[in-house]
CSV table of C-alpha atoms in Angstrom, one decimal:
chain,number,residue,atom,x,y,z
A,1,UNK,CA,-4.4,13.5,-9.5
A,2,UNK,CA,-4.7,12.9,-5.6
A,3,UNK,CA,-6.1,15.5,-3.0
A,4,UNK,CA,-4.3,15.1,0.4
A,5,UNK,CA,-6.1,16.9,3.6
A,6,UNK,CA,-5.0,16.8,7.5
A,7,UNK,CA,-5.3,13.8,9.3
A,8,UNK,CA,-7.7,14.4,12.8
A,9,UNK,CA,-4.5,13.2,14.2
A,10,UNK,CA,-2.3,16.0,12.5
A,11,UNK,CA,-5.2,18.5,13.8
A,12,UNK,CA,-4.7,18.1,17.1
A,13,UNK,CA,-0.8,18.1,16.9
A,14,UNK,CA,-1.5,21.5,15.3
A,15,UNK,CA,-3.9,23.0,17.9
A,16,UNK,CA,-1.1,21.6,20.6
A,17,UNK,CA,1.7,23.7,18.6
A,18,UNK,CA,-0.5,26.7,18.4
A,19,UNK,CA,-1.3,26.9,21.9
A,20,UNK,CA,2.2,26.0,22.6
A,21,UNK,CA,3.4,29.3,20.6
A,22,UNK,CA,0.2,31.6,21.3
A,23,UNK,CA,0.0,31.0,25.4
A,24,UNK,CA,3.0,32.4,26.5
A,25,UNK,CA,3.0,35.5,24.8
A,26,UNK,CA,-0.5,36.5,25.9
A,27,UNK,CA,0.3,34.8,29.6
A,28,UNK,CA,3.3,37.8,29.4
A,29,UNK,CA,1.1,40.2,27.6
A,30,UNK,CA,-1.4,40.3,30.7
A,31,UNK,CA,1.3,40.0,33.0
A,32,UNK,CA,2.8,43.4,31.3
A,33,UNK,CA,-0.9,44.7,31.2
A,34,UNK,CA,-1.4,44.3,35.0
A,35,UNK,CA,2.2,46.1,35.8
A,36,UNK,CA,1.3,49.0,34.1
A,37,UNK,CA,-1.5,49.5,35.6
A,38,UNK,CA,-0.5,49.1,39.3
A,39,UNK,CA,2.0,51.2,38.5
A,40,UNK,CA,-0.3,53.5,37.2
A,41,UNK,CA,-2.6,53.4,40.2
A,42,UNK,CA,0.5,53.5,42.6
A,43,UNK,CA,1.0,56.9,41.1
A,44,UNK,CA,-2.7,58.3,41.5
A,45,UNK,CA,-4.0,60.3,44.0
A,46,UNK,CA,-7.3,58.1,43.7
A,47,UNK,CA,-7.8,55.5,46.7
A,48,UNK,CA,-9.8,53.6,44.6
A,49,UNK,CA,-8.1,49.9,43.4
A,50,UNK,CA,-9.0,48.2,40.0
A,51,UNK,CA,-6.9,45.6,39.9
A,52,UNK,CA,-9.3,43.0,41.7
A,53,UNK,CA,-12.2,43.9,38.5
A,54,UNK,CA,-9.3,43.8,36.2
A,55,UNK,CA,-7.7,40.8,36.3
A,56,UNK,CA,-10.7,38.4,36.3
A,57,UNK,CA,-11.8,40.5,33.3
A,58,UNK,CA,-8.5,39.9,32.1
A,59,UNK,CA,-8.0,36.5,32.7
A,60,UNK,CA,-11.5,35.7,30.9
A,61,UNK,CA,-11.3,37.8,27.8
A,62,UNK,CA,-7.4,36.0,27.1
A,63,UNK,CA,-9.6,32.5,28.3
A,64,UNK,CA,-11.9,33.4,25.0
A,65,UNK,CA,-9.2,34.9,22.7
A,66,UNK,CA,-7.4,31.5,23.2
A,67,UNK,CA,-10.9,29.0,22.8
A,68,UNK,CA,-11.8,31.1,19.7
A,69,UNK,CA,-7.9,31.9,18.0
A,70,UNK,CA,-7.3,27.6,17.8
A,71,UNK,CA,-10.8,26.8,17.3
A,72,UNK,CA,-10.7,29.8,14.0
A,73,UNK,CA,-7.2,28.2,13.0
A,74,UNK,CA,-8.6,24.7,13.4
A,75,UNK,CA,-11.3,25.2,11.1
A,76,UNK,CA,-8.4,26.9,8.8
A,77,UNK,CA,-6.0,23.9,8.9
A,78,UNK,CA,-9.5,21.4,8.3
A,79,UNK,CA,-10.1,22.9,5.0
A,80,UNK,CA,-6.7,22.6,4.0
A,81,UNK,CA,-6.4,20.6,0.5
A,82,UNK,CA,-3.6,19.8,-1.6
A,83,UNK,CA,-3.3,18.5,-5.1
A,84,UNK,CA,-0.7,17.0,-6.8
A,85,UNK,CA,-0.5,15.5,-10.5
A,86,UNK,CA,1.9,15.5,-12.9
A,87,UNK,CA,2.0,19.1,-13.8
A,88,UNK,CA,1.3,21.4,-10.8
A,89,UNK,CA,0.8,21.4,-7.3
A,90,UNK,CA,-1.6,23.2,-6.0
A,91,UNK,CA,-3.1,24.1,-2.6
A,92,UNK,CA,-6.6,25.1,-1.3
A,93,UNK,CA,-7.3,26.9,2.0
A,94,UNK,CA,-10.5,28.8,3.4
A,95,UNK,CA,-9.6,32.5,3.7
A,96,UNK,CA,-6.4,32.1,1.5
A,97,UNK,CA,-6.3,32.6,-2.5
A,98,UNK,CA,-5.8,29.0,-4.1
A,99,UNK,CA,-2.3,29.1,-4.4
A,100,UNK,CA,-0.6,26.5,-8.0
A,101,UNK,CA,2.4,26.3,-9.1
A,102,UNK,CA,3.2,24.3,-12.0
A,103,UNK,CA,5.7,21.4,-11.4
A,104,UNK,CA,7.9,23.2,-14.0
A,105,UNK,CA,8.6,26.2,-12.2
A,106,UNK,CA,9.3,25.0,-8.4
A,107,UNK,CA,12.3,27.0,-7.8
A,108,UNK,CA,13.1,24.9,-4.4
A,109,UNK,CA,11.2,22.3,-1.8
A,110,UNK,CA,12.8,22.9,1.5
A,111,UNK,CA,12.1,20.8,4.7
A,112,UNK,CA,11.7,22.9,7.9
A,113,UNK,CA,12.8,22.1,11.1
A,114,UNK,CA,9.0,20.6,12.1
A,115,UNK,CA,9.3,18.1,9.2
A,116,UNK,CA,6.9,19.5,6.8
A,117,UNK,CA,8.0,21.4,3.4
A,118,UNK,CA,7.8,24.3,1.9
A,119,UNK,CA,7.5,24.7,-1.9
A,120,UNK,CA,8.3,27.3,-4.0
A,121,UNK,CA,7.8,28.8,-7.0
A,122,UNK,CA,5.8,30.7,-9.9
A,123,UNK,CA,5.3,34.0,-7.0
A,124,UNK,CA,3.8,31.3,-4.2
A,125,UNK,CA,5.4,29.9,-1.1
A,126,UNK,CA,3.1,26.6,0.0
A,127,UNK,CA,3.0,25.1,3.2
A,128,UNK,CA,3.0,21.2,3.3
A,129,UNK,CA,2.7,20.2,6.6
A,130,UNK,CA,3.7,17.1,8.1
A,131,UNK,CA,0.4,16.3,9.5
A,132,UNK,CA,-1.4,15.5,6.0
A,133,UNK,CA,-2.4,11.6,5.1
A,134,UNK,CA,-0.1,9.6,3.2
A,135,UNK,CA,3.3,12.5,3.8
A,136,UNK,CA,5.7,10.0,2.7
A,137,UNK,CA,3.9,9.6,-0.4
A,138,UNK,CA,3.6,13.3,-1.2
A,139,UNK,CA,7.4,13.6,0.0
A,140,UNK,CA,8.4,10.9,-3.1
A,141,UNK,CA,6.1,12.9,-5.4
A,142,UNK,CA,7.7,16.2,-4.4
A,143,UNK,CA,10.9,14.7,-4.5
A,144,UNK,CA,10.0,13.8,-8.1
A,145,UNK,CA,10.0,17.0,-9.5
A,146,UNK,CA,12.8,18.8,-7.5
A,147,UNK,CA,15.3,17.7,-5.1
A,148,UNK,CA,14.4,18.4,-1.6
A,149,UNK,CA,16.6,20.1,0.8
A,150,UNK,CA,17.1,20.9,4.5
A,151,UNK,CA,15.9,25.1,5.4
A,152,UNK,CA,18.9,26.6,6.5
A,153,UNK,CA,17.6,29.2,8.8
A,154,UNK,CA,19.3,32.8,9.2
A,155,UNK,CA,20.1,34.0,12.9
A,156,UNK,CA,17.8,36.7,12.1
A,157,UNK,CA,15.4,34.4,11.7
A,158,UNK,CA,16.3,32.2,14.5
A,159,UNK,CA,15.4,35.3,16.6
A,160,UNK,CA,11.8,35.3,15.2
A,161,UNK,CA,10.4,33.3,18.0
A,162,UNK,CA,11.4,36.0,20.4
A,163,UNK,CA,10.4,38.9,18.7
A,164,UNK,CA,6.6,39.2,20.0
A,165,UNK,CA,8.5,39.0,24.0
A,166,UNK,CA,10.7,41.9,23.0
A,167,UNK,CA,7.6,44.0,21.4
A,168,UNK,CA,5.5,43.1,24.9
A,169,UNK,CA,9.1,44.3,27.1
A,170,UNK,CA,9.6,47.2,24.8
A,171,UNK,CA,5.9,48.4,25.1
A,172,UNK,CA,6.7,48.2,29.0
A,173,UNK,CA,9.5,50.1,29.1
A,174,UNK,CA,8.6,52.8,26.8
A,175,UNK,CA,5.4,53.2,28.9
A,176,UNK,CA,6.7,53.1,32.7
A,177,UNK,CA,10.2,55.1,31.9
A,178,UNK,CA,10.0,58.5,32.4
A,179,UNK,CA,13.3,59.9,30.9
A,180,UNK,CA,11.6,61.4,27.6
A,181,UNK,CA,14.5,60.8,25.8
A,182,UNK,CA,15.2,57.1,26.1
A,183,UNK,CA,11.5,56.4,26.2
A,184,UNK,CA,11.8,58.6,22.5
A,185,UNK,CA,14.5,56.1,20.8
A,186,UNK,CA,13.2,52.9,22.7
A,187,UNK,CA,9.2,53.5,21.5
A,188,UNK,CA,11.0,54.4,17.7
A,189,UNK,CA,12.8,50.9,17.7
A,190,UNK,CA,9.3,50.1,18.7
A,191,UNK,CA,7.4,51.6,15.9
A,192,UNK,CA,9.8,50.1,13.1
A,193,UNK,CA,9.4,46.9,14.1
A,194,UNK,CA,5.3,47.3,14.5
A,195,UNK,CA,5.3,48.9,11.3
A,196,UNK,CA,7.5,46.4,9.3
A,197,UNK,CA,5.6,43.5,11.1
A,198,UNK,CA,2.5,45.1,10.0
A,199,UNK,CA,3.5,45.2,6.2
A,200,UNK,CA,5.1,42.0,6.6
A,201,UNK,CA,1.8,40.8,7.2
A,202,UNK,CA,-0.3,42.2,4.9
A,203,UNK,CA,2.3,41.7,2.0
A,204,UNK,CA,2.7,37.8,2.5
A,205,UNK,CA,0.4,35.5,0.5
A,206,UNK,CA,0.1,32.6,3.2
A,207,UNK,CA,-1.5,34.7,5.6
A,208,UNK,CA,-5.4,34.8,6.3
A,209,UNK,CA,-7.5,37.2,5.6
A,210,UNK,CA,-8.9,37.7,9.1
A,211,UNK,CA,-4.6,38.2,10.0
A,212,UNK,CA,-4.4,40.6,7.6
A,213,UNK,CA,-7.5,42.8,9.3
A,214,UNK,CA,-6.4,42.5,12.4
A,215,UNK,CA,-3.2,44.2,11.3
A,216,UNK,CA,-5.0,47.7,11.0
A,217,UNK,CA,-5.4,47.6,14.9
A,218,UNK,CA,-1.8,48.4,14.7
A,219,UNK,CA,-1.8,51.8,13.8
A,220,UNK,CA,-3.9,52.4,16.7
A,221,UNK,CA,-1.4,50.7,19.0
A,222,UNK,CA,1.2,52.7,17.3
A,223,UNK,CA,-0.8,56.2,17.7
A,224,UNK,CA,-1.1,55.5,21.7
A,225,UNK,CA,3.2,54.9,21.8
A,226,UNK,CA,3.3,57.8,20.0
A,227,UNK,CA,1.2,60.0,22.5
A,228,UNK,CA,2.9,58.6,25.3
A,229,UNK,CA,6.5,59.7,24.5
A,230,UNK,CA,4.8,63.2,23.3
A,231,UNK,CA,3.4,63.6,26.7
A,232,UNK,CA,6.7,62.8,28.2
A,233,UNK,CA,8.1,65.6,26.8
A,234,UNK,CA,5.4,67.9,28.0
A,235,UNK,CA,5.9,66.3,31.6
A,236,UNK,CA,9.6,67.3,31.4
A,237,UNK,CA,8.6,70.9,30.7
């Protein structure tokens, strides 16, 4: 039996990919943030501008989301342990449920397009990334017990990556449009994909727990679309 944990290396590779992947869509986020609201104050009566108070808040608050989102998922990634002998595999991760499955019932290893693997089996999906000690080892053990193959992805999937930019331009739309109607079917295209997101989330066993909670601000997000297009309707009559 041999534990395997992230090289300091491999940790800040990952903190480089997250930050990669989590800064543009907050950079677009507050972009969309500000917009609305100059376009909210371009249509009020008040003289009164916020947009100098609100940006610097702005900028700030997305300054510490970013410091405190890697430093939380470094700390994850740290903890990270796998172990592999002869009859399971099995991987341990702070805020996750140990997942194991026994070498006996791996359905399928597949190799992602970042290198590392994915193993599944016995109800778990686990995450081998590339960035543990002594990979090519673990590679020949996995290899061992079932043949590894290339992840073939979907073009649904492929369209993943973009799905959090076409939330943020959706959200914009549905709030600055003022036809009731398209604003109606653009913020329900909206809604369906917050809610499956949402469930998505809180269904998949690789997720943290502190991901899963943050999920139930989404209803909130979802009540305040919701108001919006009702008081569109109410505008129009």
């Amino acid at each position: 039996m041999k534990t395997y944990k992230i090289t300091p290396q491999g940790l800040d590779e990952i903190k480089r990919q997250m930050l990669k992947k989590g800064l543009p869509i907050l950079v677009v986020a507050a972009i969309v943030g500000i917009s609305i609201s100059a376009l909210n104050a371009n249509n009020s009566d008040s003289d009164v501008n916020v947009l100098p108070f609100v940006i610097p808040i702005l900028a700030l608050f997305l300054g510490f989301s970013i410091y405190r989102t890697v430093k939380k998922q470094a700390e994850i990634f740290q903890s990270y342990e796998l172990t592999i002998d002869e009859f399971a595999i099995s991987r341990a991760q702070m805020n996750l449920p140990t997942a194991e499955i026994p070498t006996v019932k791996i359905d399928s290893i597949k190799r992602v397009s970042t290198g590392s693997l994915i193993v599944s089996g016995n109800g778990f999906q686990i995450l081998v990334p590339k960035q543990l000690q002594d990979f090519a080892e673990i590679e020949s053990k996995l290899a061992s017990f079932n043949p590894i193959t290339e992840f073939s992805n979907s073009r649904f999937k492929k369209l993943i990556p973009i799905l959090p930019f076409a939330f943020i331009a959706l959200m914009l739309v549905t709030t600055i449009i003022e036809n009731a109607i398209i604003s109606l079917i653009l913020g329900t295209l909206l809604l369906a994909g917050l809610g499956y997101s949402a469930i998505s989330v809180l269904r998949n066993k690789n997720v943290d727990a502190r991901a899963k909670r943050a999920m139930w601000f989404v209803p909130i997000v979802m009540l305040a679309i919701v108001m919006n297009i009702v008081l569109k309707f109410f505008d129009g009559v």
